[in-house]
């Protein structure tokens, strides 16, 4: 360990110092270093903690106790944790450390300052609270003695029973874990709130500030309707100001807690922030945004006219904050409907019920589109609305897929939405929780959560994973947002959405001799996505739309009526029988390859036998494609293809990707679009997992990339399982990339650690 002093001041700290000052310390230091008014603070470094352990001989004692703990034995674990904590609290802090802490405290203020003392964990990949007792916070600490004891208590918090258990399970060496302690002036805000440094939906240079009386908790938790200010950075003036009636505030209570009290009458309708304070806050917001390179979600507080910036995070947290705001603020809000939360975000607007796609002309900007189920011909209307509610469907239905990409909140499978809601009725849709409320509820700016760019957790550099994390795209307008996630490529580009939005079936283009128009639409749409992902593979899937999705379009009248379109004429089976339709797609691919887009790979959907792959390849060869030198692969979405995967590998597929939306429905006989059986749709059904496991193993044996592009790949739990079972890549929805990348990274690290430990044990 390098020779780091016992104390580091915020001004000396950079984000690289995380191993000395922990995550909290590093992020505060980073903010101070760019000139943000962070409350004064210093950090008792991890090195000071280590010196304390060594000089008191505690390192040996702790090692002895922890060496023999059976972490599965609860009582023994609790006892050991208590023993170690008592040892840490009782030990005499070496005088050098004690003197340094005391001197730093004096330096903060001449009179005893009230401070907050917080533990700050030093390993970067720690899960939030469970690892190092990071939750340990001592508020209202005043005087040297109280401070020294709070520091020692923070150190002891490293040895909570849960923390020890977690470390044992994750393979961390007990003798090497560290903890830092942040000592910071406590800001008892007289007014406080949050700020979005740019508009969270449009990205316009509009700073949105919300503020209320007392501690910021009131605004963050949604306990109060705050004042709302919009500062236009282009004109450097306040563009909009809404002064709310602020009935309650949260203030400190005793030495630790807080309490909610009524705001006195005089302040209830008073403007919280002066215009000058709004402008100054906006300026600080801009500094943070410029530094981090991405719009920020900032918490601030003001005491006796001094502004403090308390926290700054990428704006991706907006979705969560709103969800929290909703539940906090609207316990009394009336829930009208429940369904599945298919696309995150919250929106309020007027209901417009669409019973027939032909009526979408009635849909206006900002409406709430309520319909039985959306169709591709409704996509133009879906682009306009603030949220979407459907009677039918599950997480993988048309409405869910398109809404996620548009970043439009959606609740699907409400069963009775079109009957219960009335045209013109004002409702609020929570696309995370799957709820529709009566009226306008929720205090925070309404936002299409998906519209914000999902960044790396913590806003730092993107995490590098050995398992590629790719993204799914269906509509070209989502390409830029998809690329901004930093994804390693596109694991599924559904091209049916490129043409179905034109409201004409492929058959119509052919029947009306508009083949060139069709090829051009495909070419242009795919090119937008390829351009957004230079040098990264983009797997373009050939057409796969069930016949019912074509029905309402021009040419739809010629589509066969099928009892069960999900088992019908779709995917590669239709293309093989409709060479004209297939050839036009291949023509678009050929032109793109010729134009130098070598990163385009082609994926065939709904294959059930290797002969289909071989036939498709031969047809492409016949149309002049150098099939041995382009990337051709298959989706595994029918159990037959999972069972016969080795035959496909022998037939020369270059990759395979699990289409779990279909694989699940075909394995356990649960219609993916049927809300009546939605609760039986089990992505982790043992039979499904067994098919996936078998296919991954075979692909590995042949050195062929094995991926997933179904909705299950956007679930972190499934991602962990897939990484554990050797998947090569995961392709997730835009809104899920950050969490999937994090889950993948943690799983990979755990696997490496476990392997290293097993090796050591041998
Ligand atoms: C799937 O089946 O998992 C898949 C990705 O394809 P689609 O949802 O388009 O059927
Ligand atoms: Mg499918």
PDB file of C-alpha atoms and ligand atoms in Angstrom, residues 494 541 544 570 605-606 635 637 659-663 672, ligand 2:
ATOM      1  CA  UNK A 494     -35.804  -6.479 -36.160  1.00  0.00           C
ATOM      2  CA  UNK A 541     -32.729 -10.412 -38.626  1.00  0.00           C
ATOM      3  CA  UNK A 544     -40.420 -12.097 -38.862  1.00  0.00           C
ATOM      4  CA  UNK A 570     -43.680 -16.230 -40.183  1.00  0.00           C
ATOM      5  CA  UNK A 605     -35.627 -16.346 -37.247  1.00  0.00           C
ATOM      6  CA  UNK A 606     -37.865 -19.320 -36.425  1.00  0.00           C
ATOM      7  CA  UNK A 635     -32.110 -17.629 -33.677  1.00  0.00           C
ATOM      8  CA  UNK A 637     -36.445 -19.873 -30.506  1.00  0.00           C
ATOM      9  CA  UNK A 659     -35.063 -15.751 -28.923  1.00  0.00           C
ATOM     10  CA  UNK A 660     -36.462 -16.515 -25.518  1.00  0.00           C
ATOM     11  CA  UNK A 661     -39.711 -14.644 -26.127  1.00  0.00           C
ATOM     12  CA  UNK A 662     -40.655 -17.462 -28.466  1.00  0.00           C
ATOM     13  CA  UNK A 663     -38.510 -20.224 -26.972  1.00  0.00           C
ATOM     14  CA  UNK A 672     -46.543 -14.785 -24.943  1.00  0.00           C
TER      15      UNK A 672
HETATM   16 MG1  LIG B   2     -39.009 -14.505 -31.827  1.00  0.00          MG
END
